Short mmCIF file of C-alpha atoms and ligand atoms in Angstrom, two decimals:
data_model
loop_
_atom_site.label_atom_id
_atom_site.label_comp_id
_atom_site.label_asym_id
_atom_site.label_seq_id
_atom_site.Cartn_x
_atom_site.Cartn_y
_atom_site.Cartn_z
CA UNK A 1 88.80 75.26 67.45
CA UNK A 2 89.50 78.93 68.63
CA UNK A 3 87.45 80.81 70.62
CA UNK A 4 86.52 84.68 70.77
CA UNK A 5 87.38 85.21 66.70
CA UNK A 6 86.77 88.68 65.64
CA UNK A 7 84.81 87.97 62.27
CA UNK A 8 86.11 91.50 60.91
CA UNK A 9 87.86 89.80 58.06
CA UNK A 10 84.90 87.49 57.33
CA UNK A 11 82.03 89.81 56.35
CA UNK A 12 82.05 92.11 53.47
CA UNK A 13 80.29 95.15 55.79
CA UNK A 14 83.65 94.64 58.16
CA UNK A 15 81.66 94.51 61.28
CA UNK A 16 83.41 93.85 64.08
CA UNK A 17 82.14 90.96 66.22
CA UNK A 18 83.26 88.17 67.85
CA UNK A 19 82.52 84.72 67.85
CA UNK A 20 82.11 82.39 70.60
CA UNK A 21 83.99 79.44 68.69
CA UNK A 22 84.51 79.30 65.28
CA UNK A 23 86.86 77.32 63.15
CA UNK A 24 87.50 76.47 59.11
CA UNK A 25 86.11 73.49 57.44
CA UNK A 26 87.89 72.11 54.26
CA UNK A 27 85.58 69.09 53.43
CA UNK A 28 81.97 67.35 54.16
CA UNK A 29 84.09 65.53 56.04
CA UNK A 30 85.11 68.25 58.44
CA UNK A 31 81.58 69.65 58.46
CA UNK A 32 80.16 66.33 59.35
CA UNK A 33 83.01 66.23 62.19
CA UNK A 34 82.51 69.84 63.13
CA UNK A 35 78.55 69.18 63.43
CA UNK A 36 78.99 65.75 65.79
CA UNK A 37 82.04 67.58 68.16
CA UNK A 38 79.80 70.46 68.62
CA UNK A 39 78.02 70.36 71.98
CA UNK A 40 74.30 69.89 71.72
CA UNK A 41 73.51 73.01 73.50
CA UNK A 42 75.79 75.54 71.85
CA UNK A 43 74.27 77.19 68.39
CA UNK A 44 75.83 76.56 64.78
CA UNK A 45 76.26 79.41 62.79
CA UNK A 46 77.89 78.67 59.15
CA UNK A 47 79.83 81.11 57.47
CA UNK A 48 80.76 81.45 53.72
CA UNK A 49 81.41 84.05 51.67
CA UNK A 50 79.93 86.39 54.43
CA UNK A 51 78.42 89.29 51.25
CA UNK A 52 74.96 89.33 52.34
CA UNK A 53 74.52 89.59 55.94
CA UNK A 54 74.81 91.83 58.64
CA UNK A 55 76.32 91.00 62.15
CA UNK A 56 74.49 93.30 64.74
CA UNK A 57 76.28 91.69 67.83
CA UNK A 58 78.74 89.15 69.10
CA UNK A 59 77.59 85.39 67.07
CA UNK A 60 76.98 83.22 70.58
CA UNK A 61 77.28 80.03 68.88
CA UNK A 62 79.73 77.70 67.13
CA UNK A 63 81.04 79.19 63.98
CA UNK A 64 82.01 77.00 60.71
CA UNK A 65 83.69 78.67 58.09
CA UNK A 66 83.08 77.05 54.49
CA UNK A 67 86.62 76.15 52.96
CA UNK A 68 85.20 74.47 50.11
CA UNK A 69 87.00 74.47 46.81
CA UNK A 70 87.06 72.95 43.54
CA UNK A 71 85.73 72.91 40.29
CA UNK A 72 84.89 69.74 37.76
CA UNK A 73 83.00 68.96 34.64
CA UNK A 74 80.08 67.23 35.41
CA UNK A 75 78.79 66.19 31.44
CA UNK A 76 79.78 67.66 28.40
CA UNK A 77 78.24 67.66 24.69
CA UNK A 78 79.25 69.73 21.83
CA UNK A 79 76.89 72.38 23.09
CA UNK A 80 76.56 72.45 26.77
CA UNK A 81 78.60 71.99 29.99
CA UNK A 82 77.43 71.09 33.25
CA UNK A 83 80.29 72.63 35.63
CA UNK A 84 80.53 72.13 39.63
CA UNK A 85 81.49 74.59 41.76
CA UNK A 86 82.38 73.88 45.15
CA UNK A 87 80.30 75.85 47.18
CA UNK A 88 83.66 78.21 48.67
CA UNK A 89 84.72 79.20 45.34
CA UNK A 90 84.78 82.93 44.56
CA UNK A 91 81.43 83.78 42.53
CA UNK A 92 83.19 86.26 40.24
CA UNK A 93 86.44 83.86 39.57
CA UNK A 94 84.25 81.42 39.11
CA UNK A 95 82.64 83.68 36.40
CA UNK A 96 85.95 84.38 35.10
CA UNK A 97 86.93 80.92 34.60
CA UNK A 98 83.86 80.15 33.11
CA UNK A 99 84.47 82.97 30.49
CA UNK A 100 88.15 82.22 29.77
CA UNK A 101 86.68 78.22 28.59
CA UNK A 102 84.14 80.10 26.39
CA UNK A 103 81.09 78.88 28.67
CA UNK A 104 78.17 80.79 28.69
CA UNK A 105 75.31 81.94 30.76
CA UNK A 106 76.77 83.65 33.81
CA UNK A 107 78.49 86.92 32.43
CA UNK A 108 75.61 89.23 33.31
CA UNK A 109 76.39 88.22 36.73
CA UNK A 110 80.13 89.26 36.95
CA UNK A 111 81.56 90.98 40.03
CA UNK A 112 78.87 89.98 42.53
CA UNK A 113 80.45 89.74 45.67
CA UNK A 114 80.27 86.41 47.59
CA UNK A 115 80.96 82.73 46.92
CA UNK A 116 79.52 80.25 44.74
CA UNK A 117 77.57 78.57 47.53
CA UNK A 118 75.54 81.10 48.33
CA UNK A 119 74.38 82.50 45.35
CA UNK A 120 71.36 80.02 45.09
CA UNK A 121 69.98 81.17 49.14
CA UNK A 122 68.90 84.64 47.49
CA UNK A 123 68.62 83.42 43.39
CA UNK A 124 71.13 86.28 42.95
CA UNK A 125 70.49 88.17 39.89
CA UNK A 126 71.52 91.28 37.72
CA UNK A 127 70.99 92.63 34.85
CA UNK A 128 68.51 90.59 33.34
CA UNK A 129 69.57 87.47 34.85
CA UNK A 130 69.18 85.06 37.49
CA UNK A 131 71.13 82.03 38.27
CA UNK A 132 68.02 80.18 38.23
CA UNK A 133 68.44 80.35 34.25
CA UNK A 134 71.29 78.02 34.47
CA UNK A 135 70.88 76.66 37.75
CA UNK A 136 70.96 72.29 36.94
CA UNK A 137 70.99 71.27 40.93
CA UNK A 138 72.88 71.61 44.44
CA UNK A 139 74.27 69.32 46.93
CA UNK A 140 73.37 70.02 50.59
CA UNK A 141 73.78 68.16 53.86
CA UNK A 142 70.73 68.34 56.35
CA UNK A 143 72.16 69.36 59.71
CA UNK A 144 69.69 67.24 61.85
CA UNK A 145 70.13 64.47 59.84
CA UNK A 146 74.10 65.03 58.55
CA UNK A 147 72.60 62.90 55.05
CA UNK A 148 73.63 64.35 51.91
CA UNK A 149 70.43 65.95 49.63
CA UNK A 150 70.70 66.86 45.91
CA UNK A 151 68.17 69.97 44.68
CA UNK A 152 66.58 70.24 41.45
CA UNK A 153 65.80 73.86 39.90
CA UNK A 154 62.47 72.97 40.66
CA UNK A 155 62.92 72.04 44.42
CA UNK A 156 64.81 75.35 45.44
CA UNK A 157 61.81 76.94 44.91
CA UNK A 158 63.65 80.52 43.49
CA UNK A 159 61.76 83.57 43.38
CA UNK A 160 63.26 87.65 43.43
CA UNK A 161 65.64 87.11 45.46
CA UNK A 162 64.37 84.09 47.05
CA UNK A 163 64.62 80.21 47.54
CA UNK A 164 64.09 77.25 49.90
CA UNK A 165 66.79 78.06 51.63
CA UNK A 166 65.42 81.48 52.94
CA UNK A 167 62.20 80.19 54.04
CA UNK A 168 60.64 76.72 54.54
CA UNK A 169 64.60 74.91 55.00
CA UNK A 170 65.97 77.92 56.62
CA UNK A 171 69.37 77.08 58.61
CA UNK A 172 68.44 73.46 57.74
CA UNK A 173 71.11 72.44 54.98
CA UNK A 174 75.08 73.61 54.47
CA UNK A 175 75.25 73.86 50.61
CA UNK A 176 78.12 71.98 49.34
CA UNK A 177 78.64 72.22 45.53
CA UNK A 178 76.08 73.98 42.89
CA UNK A 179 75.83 72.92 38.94
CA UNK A 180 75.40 75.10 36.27
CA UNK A 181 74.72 74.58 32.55
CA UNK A 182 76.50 76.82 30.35
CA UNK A 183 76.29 76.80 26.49
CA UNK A 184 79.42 76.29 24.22
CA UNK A 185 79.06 78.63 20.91
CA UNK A 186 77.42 80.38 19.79
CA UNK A 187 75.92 81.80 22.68
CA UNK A 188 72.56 83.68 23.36
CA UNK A 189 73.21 87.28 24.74
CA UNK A 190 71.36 88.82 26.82
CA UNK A 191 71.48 92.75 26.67
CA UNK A 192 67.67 93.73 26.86
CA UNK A 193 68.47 95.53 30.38
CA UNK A 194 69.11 98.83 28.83
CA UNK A 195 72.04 99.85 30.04
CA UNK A 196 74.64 96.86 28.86
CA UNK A 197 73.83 98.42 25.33
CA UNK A 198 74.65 101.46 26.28
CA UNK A 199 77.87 100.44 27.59
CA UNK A 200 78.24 98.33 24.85
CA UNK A 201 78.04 101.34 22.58
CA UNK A 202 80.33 103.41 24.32
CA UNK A 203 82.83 100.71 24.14
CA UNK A 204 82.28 100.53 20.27
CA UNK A 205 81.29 96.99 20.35
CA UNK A 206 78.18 95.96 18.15
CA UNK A 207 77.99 92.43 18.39
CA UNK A 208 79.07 91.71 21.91
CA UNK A 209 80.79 88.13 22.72
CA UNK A 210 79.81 87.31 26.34
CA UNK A 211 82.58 88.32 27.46
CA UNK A 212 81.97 91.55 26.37
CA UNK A 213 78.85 91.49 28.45
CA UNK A 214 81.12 90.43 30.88
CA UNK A 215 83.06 93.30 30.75
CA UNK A 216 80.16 95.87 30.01
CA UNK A 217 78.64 94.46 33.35
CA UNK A 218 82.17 94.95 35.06
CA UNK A 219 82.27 98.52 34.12
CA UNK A 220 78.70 99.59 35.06
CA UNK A 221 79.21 98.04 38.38
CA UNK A 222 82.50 99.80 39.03
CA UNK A 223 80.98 102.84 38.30
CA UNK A 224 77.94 102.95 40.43
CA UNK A 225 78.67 100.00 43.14
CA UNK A 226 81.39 99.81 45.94
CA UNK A 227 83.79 97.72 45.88
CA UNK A 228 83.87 95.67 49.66
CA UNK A 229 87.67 95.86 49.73
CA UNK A 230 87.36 99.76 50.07
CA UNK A 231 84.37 100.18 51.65
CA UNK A 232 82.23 98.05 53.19
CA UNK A 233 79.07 96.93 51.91
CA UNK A 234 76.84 94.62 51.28
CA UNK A 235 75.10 94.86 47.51
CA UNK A 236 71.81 95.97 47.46
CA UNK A 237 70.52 96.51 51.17
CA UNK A 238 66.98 96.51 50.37
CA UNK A 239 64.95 94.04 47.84
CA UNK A 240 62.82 96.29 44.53
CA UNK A 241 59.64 96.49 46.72
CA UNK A 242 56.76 94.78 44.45
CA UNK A 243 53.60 96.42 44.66
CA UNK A 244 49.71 95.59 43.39
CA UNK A 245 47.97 97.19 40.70
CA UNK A 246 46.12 99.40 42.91
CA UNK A 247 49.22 101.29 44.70
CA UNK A 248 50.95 101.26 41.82
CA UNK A 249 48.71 103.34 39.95
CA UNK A 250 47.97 105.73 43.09
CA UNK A 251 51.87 105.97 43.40
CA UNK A 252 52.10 106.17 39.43
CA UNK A 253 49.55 109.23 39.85
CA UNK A 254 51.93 110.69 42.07
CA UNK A 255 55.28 110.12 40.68
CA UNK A 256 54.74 110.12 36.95
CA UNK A 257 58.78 110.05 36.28
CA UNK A 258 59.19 106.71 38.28
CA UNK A 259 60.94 104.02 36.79
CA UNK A 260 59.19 100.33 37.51
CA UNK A 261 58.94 97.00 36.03
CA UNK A 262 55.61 95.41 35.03
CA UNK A 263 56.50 91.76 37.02
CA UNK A 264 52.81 90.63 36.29
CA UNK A 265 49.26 91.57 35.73
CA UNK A 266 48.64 92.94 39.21
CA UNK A 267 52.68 93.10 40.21
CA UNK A 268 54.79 96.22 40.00
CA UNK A 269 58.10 96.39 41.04
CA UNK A 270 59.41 99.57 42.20
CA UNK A 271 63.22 100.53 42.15
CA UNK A 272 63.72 101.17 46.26
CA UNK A 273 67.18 102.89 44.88
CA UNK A 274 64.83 105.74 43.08
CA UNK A 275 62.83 105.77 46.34
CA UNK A 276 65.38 106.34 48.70
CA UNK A 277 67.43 108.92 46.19
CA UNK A 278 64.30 110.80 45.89
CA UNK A 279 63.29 110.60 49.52
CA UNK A 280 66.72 113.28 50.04
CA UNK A 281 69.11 109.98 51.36
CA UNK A 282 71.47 109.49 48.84
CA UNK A 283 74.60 109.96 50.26
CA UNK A 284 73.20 109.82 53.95
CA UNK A 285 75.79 109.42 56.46
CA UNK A 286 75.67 109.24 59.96
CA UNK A 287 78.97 108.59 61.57
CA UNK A 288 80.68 105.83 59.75
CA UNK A 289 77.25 104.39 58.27
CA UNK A 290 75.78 105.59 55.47
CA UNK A 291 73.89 105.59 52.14
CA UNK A 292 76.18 105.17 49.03
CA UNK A 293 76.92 107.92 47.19
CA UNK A 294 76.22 106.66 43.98
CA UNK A 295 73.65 103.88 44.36
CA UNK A 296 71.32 104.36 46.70
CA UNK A 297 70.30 100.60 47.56
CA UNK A 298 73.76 100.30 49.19
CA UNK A 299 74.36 101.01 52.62
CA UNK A 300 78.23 101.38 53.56
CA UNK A 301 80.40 101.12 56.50
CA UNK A 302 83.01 104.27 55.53
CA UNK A 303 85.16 102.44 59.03
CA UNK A 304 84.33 101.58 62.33
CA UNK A 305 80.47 101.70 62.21
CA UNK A 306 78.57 99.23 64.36
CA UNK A 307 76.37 96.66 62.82
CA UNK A 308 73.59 98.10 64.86
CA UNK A 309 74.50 102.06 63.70
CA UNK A 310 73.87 100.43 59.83
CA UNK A 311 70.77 98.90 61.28
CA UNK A 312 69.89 102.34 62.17
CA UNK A 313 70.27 103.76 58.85
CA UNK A 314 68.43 100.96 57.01
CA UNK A 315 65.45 101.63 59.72
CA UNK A 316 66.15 105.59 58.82
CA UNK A 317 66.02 104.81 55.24
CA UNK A 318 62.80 102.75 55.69
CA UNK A 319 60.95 105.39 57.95
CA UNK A 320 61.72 107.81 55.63
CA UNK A 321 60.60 105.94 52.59
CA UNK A 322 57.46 105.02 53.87
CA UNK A 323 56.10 108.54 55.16
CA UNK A 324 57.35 109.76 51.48
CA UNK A 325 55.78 106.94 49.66
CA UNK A 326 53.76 104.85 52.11
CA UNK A 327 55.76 101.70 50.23
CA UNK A 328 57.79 99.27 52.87
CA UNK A 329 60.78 98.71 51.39
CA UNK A 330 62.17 94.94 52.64
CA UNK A 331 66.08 94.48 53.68
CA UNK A 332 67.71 91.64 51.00
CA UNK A 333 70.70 91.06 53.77
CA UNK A 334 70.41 88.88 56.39
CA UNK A 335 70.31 90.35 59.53
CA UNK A 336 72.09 89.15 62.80
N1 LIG B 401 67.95 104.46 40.75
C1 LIG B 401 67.92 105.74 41.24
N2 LIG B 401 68.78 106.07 42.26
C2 LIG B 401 69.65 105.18 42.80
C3 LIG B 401 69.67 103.86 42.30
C4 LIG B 401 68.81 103.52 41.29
O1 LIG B 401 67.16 106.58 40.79
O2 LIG B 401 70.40 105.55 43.71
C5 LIG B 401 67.10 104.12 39.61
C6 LIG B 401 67.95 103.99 38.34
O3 LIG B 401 68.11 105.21 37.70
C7 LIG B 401 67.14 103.04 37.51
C8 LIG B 401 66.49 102.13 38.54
O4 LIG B 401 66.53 102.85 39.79
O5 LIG B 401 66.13 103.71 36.81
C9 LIG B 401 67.16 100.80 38.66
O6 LIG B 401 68.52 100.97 39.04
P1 LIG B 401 69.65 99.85 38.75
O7 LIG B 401 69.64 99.44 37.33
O8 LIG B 401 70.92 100.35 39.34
O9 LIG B 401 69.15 98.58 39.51
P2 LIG B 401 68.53 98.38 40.96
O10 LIG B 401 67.10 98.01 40.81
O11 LIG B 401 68.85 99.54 41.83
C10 LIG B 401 68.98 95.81 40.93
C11 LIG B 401 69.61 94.77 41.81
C12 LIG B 401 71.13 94.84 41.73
C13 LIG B 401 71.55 94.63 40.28
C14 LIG B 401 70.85 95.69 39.40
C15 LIG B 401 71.09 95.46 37.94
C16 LIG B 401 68.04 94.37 43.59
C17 LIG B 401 67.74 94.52 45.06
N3 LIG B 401 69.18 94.90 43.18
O12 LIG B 401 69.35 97.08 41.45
O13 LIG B 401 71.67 93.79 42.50
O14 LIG B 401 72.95 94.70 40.12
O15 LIG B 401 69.41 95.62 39.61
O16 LIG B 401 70.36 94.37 37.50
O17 LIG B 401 67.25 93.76 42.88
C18 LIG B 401 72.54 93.17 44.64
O18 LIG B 401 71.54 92.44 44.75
O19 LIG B 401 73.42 93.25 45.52
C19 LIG B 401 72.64 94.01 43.46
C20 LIG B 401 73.60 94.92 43.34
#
């Protein structure tokens, strides 16, 4: 155990915090260990791929840093493979491995930031998928209890953005390992978000292979996104606000060259990127926090900014929104 870690190098914003105690685990073993040594009084916080949260102050509580790694084949047939990913394992390498054995179903999801074990907590998602489309099941252990728990699909409850594990089991389970079934060719694409076709045309490509999704994906992300080693970031901030039938039409009245997405009947969803870009705050900075330059659902930390100064800009950006629009747009990060 040490004690009085900076977690600079363990959150993609690089916020600089400290935690009380904090120390790596490698195995369920060592998180069972870690779990029983900790004293009854002093919080757990667990740590993975740290992408999607931000730290607003010094973490009073016992840190446990996910070391998980590994990756085996669960089943195979002629036309599908359940893989397992340990629940430390890079998202995007995991991607790439998947691609190099000719496995399909994750390459519209290349280059998100974060680890493999996380990506079920928000259902992360992008262009026109959502790991819940391959998604098979995930093995968890229950803090209170320290028992081991497999998930269905159908038990993680995923929504936009959502799952379980945000709501109703929130800081009950440390997610161990994740399955995924992935087709063997030939493989379904999917390219009916418009803007992998464009790519796709631009690179001269006319029937893609996934992993020239892959690679279409990798290059529209480059060119709009920030990469966390540079600056940091987060992903999207803010969740696509979802709005009624009602608003939507009084904001459609309004703002006839709005982009949306019909997500039901009565649902709208409303890019908050357009929102905030046309609210004036693209490219926002105050001090070392700011608005990306080139995607406006991305806050940044351009140095030394304070979790709480990018707190302030997200509250800035929301303010700002709402007066414009009289939408609340929702943060997607956790924040701390
Ligand atoms: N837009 C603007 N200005 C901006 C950003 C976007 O006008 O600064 C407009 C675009 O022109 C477009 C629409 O908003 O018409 C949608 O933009 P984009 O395709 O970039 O997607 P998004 O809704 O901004 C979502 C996800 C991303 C994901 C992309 C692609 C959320 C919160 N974000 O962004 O996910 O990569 O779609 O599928 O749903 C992430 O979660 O970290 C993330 C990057």
């Amino acid at each position: 155990m040490q004690y009085n870690v900076s977690l600079k190098p363990y959150n993609t914003f690089g916020i600089e915090v400290f935690a009380k105690a904090f120390e790596k685990v490698y195995s369920e073993e060592d998180i069972i260990n870690f779990i029983r040594k900790k004293p009854s009084d002093e919080a757990l916080f667990v740590l993975n791929g740290g992408s999607n949260m931000l730290l607003t102050k010094d973490v009073n509580a016992w840190v446990m840093k996910l070391e998980l790694k590994g990756l085996a084949i669960i089943s195979e047939t002629s036309s599908e493979v359940i893989i397992e990913a340990k629940s430390s394992e890079n998202w995007h390498e995991f991607v790439l491995y998947c691609l190099a054995n000719n496995w399909g179903g994750l390459e519209n999801l290349s280059l998100i930031p974060g680890n493999v074990g996380s990506s079920p907590i928000q259902n992360i998602g992008a262009y026109g998928v959502e790991i819940k489309d391959t998604f098979v099941s995930l093995e968890a252990i229950h803090i209170p209890t320290l028992e081991t728990h497999t998930f269905t699909n159908e038990e993680c409850k995923f929504g936009y953005r959502e799952s379980v594990f945000k709501n109703e089991f929130k800081n009950q389970y440390i997610i161990t390992a994740v399955r995924f079934r992935l087709s063997k060719a030939p493989h379904k694409i999917h390219t009916t978000y418009g803007v992998i076709n464009q790519e796709l045309q631009k690179m001269g490509i006319s029937s893609p292979t996934i992993t020239d999704v892959s690679n279409a994906v990798i290059r529209i992300r480059q060119s709009k996104l920030p990469d966390p080693k540079e600056i940091g970031n987060s992903g999207s901030f803010f969740k696509n606000p979802v709005i009624d039938k009602k608003t939507f039409q009084e904001f459609q009245k309004q703002n006839p060259d709005a982009p949306f997405y019909e997500v039901s009947a009565n649902e709208f969803k409303i890019p908050a990127g357009w929102l905030i870009e046309k609210s004036g705050l693209k490219g926002y900075r105050n001090g070392d926090a700011g608005v990306h330059t080139k995607q406006a659902l991305v806050l940044v930390n351009y140095g030394n900014a304070s979790g709480k100064e990018i707190l302030e800009v997200a509250k800035h950006v929301q303010d700002t929104v709402f007066q414009n629009f009289k939408i609340h747009i929702q943060p997607e990060v956790n924040i701390i």
